[in-house]
Short mmCIF file of C-alpha atoms in Angstrom, two decimals:
data_model
loop_
_atom_site.label_atom_id
_atom_site.label_comp_id
_atom_site.label_asym_id
_atom_site.label_seq_id
_atom_site.Cartn_x
_atom_site.Cartn_y
_atom_site.Cartn_z
CA UNK G 53 -2.24 -79.11 -14.52
CA UNK G 54 -1.96 -75.30 -14.72
CA UNK G 55 -4.45 -75.34 -12.75
CA UNK G 56 -3.92 -77.21 -9.81
CA UNK G 57 0.02 -75.16 -9.50
CA UNK G 58 -1.66 -71.23 -9.67
CA UNK G 59 -3.47 -72.38 -6.57
CA UNK G 60 -0.31 -73.23 -4.48
CA UNK G 61 1.61 -69.93 -5.73
CA UNK G 62 -1.04 -67.43 -4.56
CA UNK G 63 -1.77 -69.18 -0.67
CA UNK G 64 1.98 -68.77 -0.47
CA UNK G 65 1.24 -65.43 -1.82
CA UNK G 66 -1.12 -64.43 1.25
CA UNK G 67 0.80 -65.99 3.45
CA UNK G 68 4.17 -64.08 3.15
CA UNK G 69 6.59 -66.59 1.78
CA UNK G 70 8.82 -66.58 -1.67
CA UNK G 71 8.65 -69.66 -4.35
CA UNK G 72 11.90 -70.81 -2.12
CA UNK G 73 9.95 -71.01 0.56
CA UNK G 74 11.45 -68.84 2.41
CA UNK G 75 9.17 -65.18 3.98
CA UNK G 76 8.31 -62.25 1.69
CA UNK G 77 10.21 -59.31 1.43
CA UNK G 78 8.84 -56.25 2.49
CA UNK G 79 8.90 -53.26 1.42
CA UNK G 80 11.55 -50.69 1.97
CA UNK G 81 10.13 -47.72 4.33
CA UNK G 82 9.98 -44.04 2.98
CA UNK G 83 13.10 -42.09 3.21
CA UNK G 84 11.83 -39.27 5.29
CA UNK G 85 13.99 -36.53 4.76
CA UNK G 86 13.85 -33.63 7.82
CA UNK G 87 12.89 -31.03 7.45
CA UNK G 88 15.81 -28.24 7.03
CA UNK G 89 16.51 -26.15 10.76
CA UNK G 90 15.50 -23.01 10.92
CA UNK G 91 18.24 -19.85 10.50
CA UNK G 92 18.75 -17.88 13.68
CA UNK G 93 20.35 -15.08 11.90
CA UNK G 94 18.87 -14.31 8.84
CA UNK G 95 19.80 -11.13 5.87
CA UNK G 96 17.80 -8.92 3.30
CA UNK G 97 19.44 -6.41 1.01
CA UNK G 98 16.94 -4.10 -1.68
CA UNK G 99 18.18 -1.49 -3.27
CA UNK G 100 15.75 0.26 -5.72
CA UNK G 101 16.67 2.67 -8.19
CA UNK G 102 14.34 5.24 -9.99
CA UNK G 103 14.27 7.24 -12.83
CA UNK G 104 11.58 10.20 -12.98
CA UNK G 105 10.77 12.47 -15.53
CA UNK G 106 8.49 15.68 -14.58
CA UNK G 107 6.44 18.11 -16.49
CA UNK G 108 3.91 20.92 -14.81
CA UNK G 109 3.00 18.18 -12.03
CA UNK G 110 2.62 20.89 -8.71
CA UNK G 111 1.84 24.76 -10.85
CA UNK G 112 -0.02 22.66 -14.08
CA UNK G 113 1.85 26.57 -16.11
CA UNK G 114 4.25 26.10 -18.93
CA UNK G 115 5.47 29.20 -18.06
CA UNK G 116 7.00 28.62 -14.93
CA UNK G 117 10.40 26.65 -14.73
CA UNK G 118 9.29 25.28 -11.90
CA UNK G 119 11.95 23.01 -9.62
CA UNK G 120 9.40 20.24 -9.93
CA UNK G 121 9.32 20.57 -13.67
CA UNK G 122 12.64 18.96 -13.59
CA UNK G 123 14.32 15.15 -14.10
CA UNK G 124 16.37 12.96 -11.43
CA UNK G 125 17.37 9.89 -9.26
CA UNK G 126 16.30 8.05 -7.07
CA UNK G 127 18.20 5.45 -5.40
CA UNK G 128 17.36 4.07 -1.85
CA UNK G 129 19.02 0.46 -0.10
CA UNK G 130 18.02 -1.10 2.09
CA UNK G 131 19.94 -3.81 5.03
CA UNK G 132 17.77 -6.18 7.08
CA UNK G 133 18.60 -8.52 10.00
CA UNK G 134 16.61 -11.16 11.87
CA UNK G 135 17.51 -12.99 14.73
CA UNK G 136 15.96 -16.34 16.03
CA UNK G 137 16.67 -18.14 18.73
CA UNK G 138 13.29 -20.12 18.84
CA UNK G 139 10.71 -20.27 17.19
CA UNK G 140 8.45 -17.40 19.95
CA UNK G 141 11.21 -14.89 19.62
CA UNK G 142 12.83 -12.85 16.92
CA UNK G 143 14.61 -9.09 16.57
CA UNK G 144 14.36 -7.44 13.44
CA UNK G 145 16.92 -4.01 12.96
CA UNK G 146 16.71 -2.92 9.02
CA UNK G 147 18.39 0.59 7.65
CA UNK G 148 18.06 2.87 4.76
CA UNK G 149 19.96 4.99 2.88
CA UNK G 150 17.36 7.18 0.83
CA UNK G 151 18.76 9.92 -2.37
CA UNK G 152 17.36 12.13 -4.03
CA UNK G 153 20.29 12.58 -7.13
CA UNK G 154 20.79 15.65 -9.91
CA UNK G 155 17.16 17.29 -8.71
CA UNK G 156 16.45 20.60 -7.93
CA UNK G 157 13.83 20.17 -5.22
CA UNK G 158 14.84 21.55 -1.80
CA UNK G 159 16.45 18.97 0.00
CA UNK G 160 13.59 18.50 2.48
CA UNK G 161 11.28 15.49 2.41
CA UNK G 162 7.87 17.28 1.22
CA UNK G 163 8.85 20.46 0.56
CA UNK G 164 7.52 20.76 -2.65
CA UNK G 165 6.97 17.09 -3.21
CA UNK G 166 10.47 16.38 -2.75
CA UNK G 167 11.79 13.02 -1.37
CA UNK G 168 15.17 15.08 0.20
CA UNK G 169 18.33 12.58 1.14
CA UNK G 170 18.01 11.03 4.23
CA UNK G 171 21.76 9.09 3.49
CA UNK G 172 21.62 7.01 6.87
CA UNK G 173 18.53 5.87 8.84
CA UNK G 174 16.75 3.18 10.79
CA UNK G 175 13.94 2.12 9.07
CA UNK G 176 12.02 -0.36 11.34
CA UNK G 177 13.63 -2.02 14.79
CA UNK G 178 11.40 -4.17 16.51
CA UNK G 179 11.07 -7.00 19.12
CA UNK G 180 8.67 -9.82 18.36
CA UNK G 181 7.25 -12.78 21.19
CA UNK G 182 5.57 -15.20 20.59
CA UNK G 183 4.17 -17.83 17.87
CA UNK G 184 2.98 -17.08 14.24
CA UNK G 185 -0.61 -17.89 15.71
CA UNK G 186 -0.69 -14.68 19.12
CA UNK G 187 2.51 -12.72 19.07
CA UNK G 188 2.52 -9.52 19.95
CA UNK G 189 5.52 -6.61 17.66
CA UNK G 190 7.64 -4.02 19.59
CA UNK G 191 9.37 -1.21 18.06
CA UNK G 192 10.17 0.40 14.67
CA UNK G 193 7.39 -1.40 12.05
CA UNK G 194 5.79 -1.40 9.53
CA UNK G 195 2.10 -0.83 9.50
CA UNK G 196 0.18 -1.87 6.26
CA UNK G 197 -4.30 -2.55 6.50
CA UNK G 198 -6.03 -4.36 4.03
CA UNK G 199 -5.14 -2.26 0.26
CA UNK G 200 -3.51 0.97 2.02
CA UNK G 201 -5.78 3.33 1.48
CA UNK G 202 -6.60 3.73 4.67
CA UNK G 203 -3.39 2.86 6.53
CA UNK G 204 0.53 1.53 4.57
CA UNK G 205 4.31 1.19 3.16
CA UNK G 206 3.79 4.43 0.61
CA UNK G 207 6.65 2.25 -0.70
CA UNK G 208 6.92 4.20 -3.70
CA UNK G 209 8.19 7.11 -1.18
CA UNK G 210 11.93 5.81 -1.26
CA UNK G 211 11.95 7.32 2.65
CA UNK G 212 8.28 5.12 2.89
CA UNK G 213 6.69 5.51 6.39
CA UNK G 214 7.36 3.39 9.35
CA UNK G 215 5.75 3.27 12.95
CA UNK G 216 6.93 3.40 16.32
CA UNK G 217 4.16 0.75 17.45
CA UNK G 218 3.41 -1.92 19.68
CA UNK G 219 1.18 -4.93 17.98
CA UNK G 220 -0.50 -7.27 18.87
CA UNK G 221 -1.98 -10.35 16.95
CA UNK G 222 -3.88 -14.24 17.11
CA UNK G 223 -4.64 -16.25 14.31
CA UNK G 224 -6.74 -19.15 13.32
CA UNK G 225 -7.13 -21.01 9.75
CA UNK G 226 -10.55 -18.87 8.97
CA UNK G 227 -10.22 -15.05 10.72
CA UNK G 228 -7.64 -13.22 12.07
CA UNK G 229 -8.07 -10.05 14.37
CA UNK G 230 -4.88 -6.80 15.41
CA UNK G 231 -3.85 -4.19 17.98
CA UNK G 232 -1.85 -1.33 17.99
CA UNK G 233 -0.73 2.03 19.05
CA UNK G 234 0.99 3.67 17.07
CA UNK G 235 2.96 6.79 16.36
CA UNK G 236 4.09 7.93 13.24
CA UNK G 237 8.38 8.51 12.23
CA UNK G 238 9.18 11.58 10.86
CA UNK G 239 11.72 11.82 8.12
CA UNK G 240 13.98 14.35 8.56
CA UNK G 241 17.28 14.74 6.04
CA UNK G 242 19.09 16.11 8.78
CA UNK G 243 18.51 14.34 11.83
CA UNK G 244 18.09 11.17 13.51
CA UNK G 245 14.30 9.88 12.32
CA UNK G 246 11.07 10.59 15.53
CA UNK G 247 7.95 9.67 16.35
CA UNK G 248 5.84 11.29 18.18
CA UNK G 249 5.86 8.84 20.57
CA UNK G 250 10.05 10.05 21.75
CA UNK G 251 9.01 13.63 21.13
CA UNK G 252 12.61 13.87 19.00
CA UNK G 253 10.89 15.38 15.31
CA UNK G 254 9.03 18.98 17.61
CA UNK G 255 6.42 18.18 16.03
CA UNK G 256 4.54 18.75 19.18
CA UNK G 257 1.46 16.95 18.61
CA UNK G 258 1.66 14.10 21.21
CA UNK G 259 0.57 11.71 18.70
CA UNK G 260 -0.79 8.38 19.29
CA UNK G 261 -3.18 6.48 16.27
CA UNK G 262 -4.56 3.02 16.93
CA UNK G 263 -7.26 0.43 16.20
CA UNK G 264 -7.81 -2.27 16.06
CA UNK G 265 -7.96 -4.51 12.63
CA UNK G 266 -10.51 -7.46 11.70
CA UNK G 267 -10.30 -10.14 9.10
CA UNK G 268 -12.14 -12.85 7.93
CA UNK G 269 -12.78 -15.36 5.17
CA UNK G 270 -15.81 -17.16 6.43
CA UNK G 271 -18.48 -14.31 5.96
CA UNK G 272 -19.28 -14.64 2.34
CA UNK G 273 -19.34 -18.13 0.18
CA UNK G 274 -17.48 -16.76 -2.63
CA UNK G 275 -14.55 -17.04 -1.22
CA UNK G 276 -13.84 -13.10 -0.65
CA UNK G 277 -12.10 -11.66 1.90
CA UNK G 278 -14.05 -9.23 4.96
CA UNK G 279 -12.39 -6.59 7.18
CA UNK G 280 -14.03 -4.51 9.83
CA UNK G 281 -12.38 -2.15 12.04
CA UNK G 282 -11.73 0.93 14.04
CA UNK G 283 -9.22 3.13 14.56
CA UNK G 284 -8.99 6.44 16.37
CA UNK G 285 -6.64 8.87 15.83
CA UNK G 286 -4.98 12.20 19.17
CA UNK G 287 -3.57 14.89 18.36
CA UNK G 288 -2.48 17.93 19.72
CA UNK G 289 -1.87 21.80 17.54
CA UNK G 290 -2.50 24.73 19.21
CA UNK G 291 -6.04 25.81 17.38
CA UNK G 292 -7.82 22.73 19.12
CA UNK G 293 -6.80 18.87 19.64
CA UNK G 294 -8.25 16.22 17.48
CA UNK G 295 -9.59 13.53 18.67
CA UNK G 296 -11.70 11.14 15.84
CA UNK G 297 -12.82 7.34 15.47
CA UNK G 298 -12.92 6.16 11.75
CA UNK G 299 -15.32 2.75 11.50
CA UNK G 300 -15.55 0.84 8.57
CA UNK G 301 -16.07 -2.63 6.38
CA UNK G 302 -14.38 -4.40 3.11
CA UNK G 303 -14.51 -6.71 1.38
CA UNK G 304 -12.88 -7.97 -1.25
CA UNK G 305 -13.61 -10.94 -4.42
CA UNK G 306 -10.96 -14.07 -5.19
CA UNK G 307 -11.09 -14.16 -7.99
CA UNK G 308 -10.09 -18.06 -8.01
CA UNK G 309 -13.01 -18.43 -6.66
CA UNK G 310 -16.15 -16.44 -7.73
CA UNK G 311 -15.09 -17.71 -11.37
CA UNK G 312 -13.67 -14.79 -12.39
CA UNK G 313 -15.95 -12.31 -10.91
CA UNK G 314 -13.67 -9.31 -9.23
CA UNK G 315 -15.60 -6.87 -7.11
CA UNK G 316 -14.35 -4.62 -3.90
CA UNK G 317 -15.74 -2.44 -1.74
CA UNK G 318 -14.61 -0.29 1.15
CA UNK G 319 -16.09 2.62 3.44
CA UNK G 320 -16.02 4.23 6.06
CA UNK G 321 -17.51 7.01 8.48
CA UNK G 322 -15.95 9.33 10.60
CA UNK G 323 -16.73 11.26 14.02
CA UNK G 324 -15.02 13.28 16.25
CA UNK G 325 -13.04 15.99 16.69
CA UNK G 326 -10.69 18.02 14.07
CA UNK G 327 -8.23 20.40 16.74
CA UNK G 328 -11.66 20.89 18.15
CA UNK G 329 -13.94 21.22 16.01
CA UNK G 330 -16.97 18.70 14.99
CA UNK G 331 -15.75 15.97 12.28
CA UNK G 332 -18.48 14.63 10.92
CA UNK G 333 -17.54 12.36 7.39
CA UNK G 334 -17.98 9.17 4.67
CA UNK G 335 -15.35 8.00 2.48
CA UNK G 336 -16.83 4.84 -0.45
CA UNK G 337 -14.06 2.72 -3.07
CA UNK G 338 -16.75 0.56 -4.85
CA UNK G 339 -15.50 -2.00 -7.81
CA UNK G 340 -16.62 -4.44 -10.15
CA UNK G 341 -14.78 -6.65 -13.77
CA UNK G 342 -13.68 -9.35 -14.81
CA UNK G 343 -10.80 -11.77 -14.85
CA UNK G 344 -10.05 -14.16 -18.07
CA UNK G 345 -8.72 -16.42 -15.94
CA UNK G 346 -8.10 -19.65 -18.45
CA UNK G 347 -7.29 -17.28 -21.19
CA UNK G 348 -3.34 -17.06 -22.05
CA UNK G 349 -3.27 -13.60 -21.64
CA UNK G 350 -5.24 -13.30 -18.09
CA UNK G 351 -6.96 -9.79 -19.97
CA UNK G 352 -8.87 -8.24 -16.60
CA UNK G 353 -11.15 -5.54 -16.69
CA UNK G 354 -11.86 -3.24 -13.69
CA UNK G 355 -14.58 -0.42 -13.14
CA UNK G 356 -14.77 1.53 -10.04
CA UNK G 357 -16.25 4.75 -7.90
CA UNK G 358 -14.02 6.32 -5.56
CA UNK G 359 -15.90 8.98 -3.65
CA UNK G 360 -14.80 11.48 0.44
CA UNK G 361 -17.04 13.99 1.56
CA UNK G 362 -15.55 18.20 1.83
CA UNK G 363 -16.24 20.05 3.19
CA UNK G 364 -19.04 22.94 2.86
CA UNK G 365 -17.89 25.99 5.24
CA UNK G 366 -15.25 26.21 6.64
CA UNK G 367 -16.23 28.68 8.82
CA UNK G 368 -19.49 27.36 10.57
CA UNK G 369 -16.80 25.12 13.39
CA UNK G 370 -17.68 21.46 12.09
CA UNK G 371 -15.01 19.87 9.31
CA UNK G 372 -16.35 17.22 6.91
CA UNK G 373 -13.29 16.28 5.42
CA UNK G 374 -12.94 13.28 5.07
CA UNK G 375 -9.43 12.85 7.10
CA UNK G 376 -7.29 10.49 5.40
CA UNK G 377 -4.46 9.13 7.58
CA UNK G 378 -2.20 7.41 7.03
CA UNK G 379 -3.02 5.57 3.29
CA UNK G 380 -1.31 4.46 -0.11
CA UNK G 381 -2.45 7.30 -2.53
CA UNK G 382 0.35 6.25 -4.90
CA UNK G 383 -2.14 2.52 -6.09
CA UNK G 384 -5.16 4.84 -5.63
CA UNK G 385 -6.06 7.82 -7.77
CA UNK G 386 -3.99 8.15 -10.08
CA UNK G 387 0.04 7.95 -10.54
CA UNK G 388 0.93 11.43 -10.56
CA UNK G 389 -0.40 12.15 -7.37
CA UNK G 390 -2.05 14.76 -7.54
CA UNK G 391 -5.22 13.26 -5.58
CA UNK G 392 -6.03 11.92 -1.93
CA UNK G 393 -9.22 9.74 -0.83
CA UNK G 394 -10.84 13.50 -0.40
CA UNK G 395 -12.85 15.70 -1.15
CA UNK G 396 -13.41 14.12 -4.71
CA UNK G 397 -15.54 12.43 -6.60
CA UNK G 398 -13.44 9.80 -8.62
CA UNK G 399 -14.63 7.45 -11.28
CA UNK G 400 -12.37 4.63 -13.37
CA UNK G 401 -11.41 2.76 -15.55
CA UNK G 402 -8.45 0.09 -16.16
CA UNK G 403 -7.17 -2.53 -18.79
CA UNK G 404 -4.45 -5.73 -18.39
CA UNK G 405 -3.03 -8.07 -20.26
CA UNK G 406 -0.49 -10.56 -18.68
CA UNK G 407 2.60 -11.42 -22.25
CA UNK G 408 3.58 -13.84 -19.97
CA UNK G 409 4.03 -14.88 -16.22
CA UNK G 410 6.42 -12.41 -15.74
CA UNK G 411 5.38 -9.49 -17.55
CA UNK G 412 2.30 -6.98 -16.92
CA UNK G 413 0.82 -4.32 -18.74
CA UNK G 414 -1.79 -1.78 -17.59
CA UNK G 415 -3.97 1.03 -18.50
CA UNK G 416 -6.34 3.48 -15.69
CA UNK G 417 -8.37 6.55 -17.00
CA UNK G 418 -9.75 8.57 -14.20
CA UNK G 419 -11.96 11.72 -14.84
CA UNK G 420 -11.33 13.77 -10.58
CA UNK G 421 -14.44 15.92 -9.34
CA UNK G 422 -15.10 17.97 -6.19
CA UNK G 423 -16.71 17.03 -3.93
CA UNK G 424 -17.11 20.40 -2.72
CA UNK G 425 -16.22 23.20 -4.39
CA UNK G 426 -16.04 25.48 -1.27
CA UNK G 427 -13.70 22.25 0.17
CA UNK G 428 -9.21 22.30 -0.98
CA UNK G 429 -8.49 20.34 -3.90
CA UNK G 430 -6.10 17.43 -1.63
CA UNK G 431 -2.51 16.53 -3.10
CA UNK G 432 -1.78 13.17 -2.03
CA UNK G 433 -0.30 13.31 1.02
CA UNK G 434 -3.87 15.10 2.52
CA UNK G 435 -3.17 17.74 3.70
CA UNK G 436 -1.76 20.10 1.34
CA UNK G 437 -4.01 22.35 -0.92
CA UNK G 438 -3.34 22.79 -5.08
CA UNK G 439 -5.74 24.96 -5.74
CA UNK G 440 -7.23 27.78 -4.02
CA UNK G 441 -10.37 27.51 -2.97
CA UNK G 442 -13.07 28.76 -5.50
CA UNK G 443 -16.43 28.19 -4.48
CA UNK G 444 -18.26 29.46 -7.60
CA UNK G 445 -15.90 27.16 -9.53
CA UNK G 446 -17.41 24.22 -11.91
CA UNK G 447 -16.40 20.98 -9.79
CA UNK G 448 -14.31 18.92 -12.99
CA UNK G 449 -10.58 18.93 -12.01
CA UNK G 450 -9.19 16.37 -15.10
CA UNK G 451 -8.59 13.36 -16.30
CA UNK G 452 -5.80 10.94 -15.66
CA UNK G 453 -4.04 8.60 -18.26
CA UNK G 454 -2.12 6.56 -17.09
CA UNK G 455 0.14 3.28 -18.87
CA UNK G 456 2.11 1.17 -16.56
CA UNK G 457 5.35 -1.98 -17.41
CA UNK G 458 6.86 -4.33 -15.11
CA UNK G 459 8.55 -6.73 -15.03
CA UNK G 460 10.35 -9.50 -13.35
CA UNK G 461 13.09 -10.36 -15.18
CA UNK G 462 14.46 -13.46 -12.87
CA UNK G 463 14.04 -14.48 -9.11
CA UNK G 464 15.66 -11.47 -7.47
CA UNK G 465 15.31 -8.37 -10.49
CA UNK G 466 12.32 -6.67 -11.32
CA UNK G 467 11.56 -3.55 -13.24
CA UNK G 468 8.46 -0.96 -13.16
CA UNK G 469 7.81 2.41 -16.23
CA UNK G 470 5.17 3.86 -16.96
CA UNK G 471 3.74 7.28 -17.93
CA UNK G 472 0.65 9.38 -17.03
CA UNK G 473 -0.85 12.70 -18.24
CA UNK G 474 -3.02 15.33 -17.15
CA UNK G 475 -5.66 16.52 -18.66
CA UNK G 476 -6.78 19.97 -16.58
CA UNK G 477 -10.35 20.49 -16.73
CA UNK G 478 -12.55 23.72 -16.16
CA UNK G 479 -10.85 24.32 -12.13
CA UNK G 480 -7.77 23.84 -12.45
CA UNK G 481 -8.50 27.04 -15.83
CA UNK G 482 -11.09 28.48 -13.26
CA UNK G 483 -8.31 28.98 -10.59
CA UNK G 484 -5.02 29.82 -12.48
CA UNK G 485 -2.31 27.72 -15.35
CA UNK G 486 -4.42 25.05 -17.54
CA UNK G 487 -1.61 23.78 -19.32
CA UNK G 488 -1.70 19.97 -18.98
CA UNK G 489 0.75 17.97 -17.41
CA UNK G 490 3.63 14.63 -17.75
CA UNK G 491 4.84 12.33 -15.59
CA UNK G 492 7.31 8.83 -16.76
CA UNK G 493 9.43 6.92 -14.29
CA UNK G 494 11.83 3.92 -15.11
CA UNK G 495 12.44 1.58 -11.66
CA UNK G 496 14.53 -1.26 -10.85
CA UNK G 497 14.60 -2.53 -7.37
CA UNK G 498 17.01 -5.64 -7.04
CA UNK G 499 15.87 -8.02 -3.70
CA UNK G 500 18.32 -10.57 -1.96
#
């Protein structure tokens, strides 16, 4: 009897009928929520405050109370507006105000390491034409490539760096290519910031910086990013013209795809002319480590070596010093900014942990040697020499210990604190005073 009843029920269900003989109700379709309409006008705002304390960072001399042996407050505010009337057209303008408060350093940016005052200026102003995968950007903008060892925004600096540029971008799922022609914007505390492109900064260099940068994730089976680039710099000086090419490559691991193994390298060669002298130079970075991705604190241990050629003879008509271009050196060669990717041997080791998702603690240890004592010890700006050249001195400059702590308190508020100590080595002792140096800071950033 039960079997006789079940068979008709199954038949009715397969025919789409209810037990009452009516058509079975079909499942209602899922409600489709359309994506939100893109905003035509958007705003962004950033306020950053950083208190710094520095002792002997520039002269390494306890016996002199330098203007740079002091503490001060760096304040920076940015306001931007973006107008996007269509998916293929957008305009962006960003103003910036940067101040160095309660400081005895000169008010002009770059003098004695000062970041200076630039109360109101234009940081970015560009038009972008085309879709996401094929577009051109024209105007004042940020150029940032790779890890920023050669081209970066240098955002640690209160003024940071932008370019007046034209940039073309084409990208697919697996690779992208960009080509640009640019001139760096020069900060001036008294007037509007100009680049050489508009001859407003009175440098007279007629600087044109151009390049092609290719990046892909498809070449390496370990899921890393591989980059290739060709860069050219043209500048004019009374001592002669500068025209040289930088050819380089970069490889960087994605630790989420390598089982925690962390590796990276970047190498670049340069040839051409610097102020009418023949240039031939090389720089390299090699690093290897491991991230315990399954551990709660995600410990990371990383060892690296940085090298860049120096010049063995300033009078022979050749230049062998690697030209560091427009980098963000603060991230790489010690947080006291006493070194650039020039004339350097720099082995280093780093260890970091993340006690929570929003907190990171890191300890870095650097050793510094000059690649050639017949060349200068260059600061992070790649221009200023720390000490007079002494070819007979030891190449060991010193070591630096950096501790940093970062905390992402909320979506919009983050904090950064750090302490660095420099231990002077034999080269520093042979070329002047050699007292240890200290650097401490606390920074708060609000982004909206």
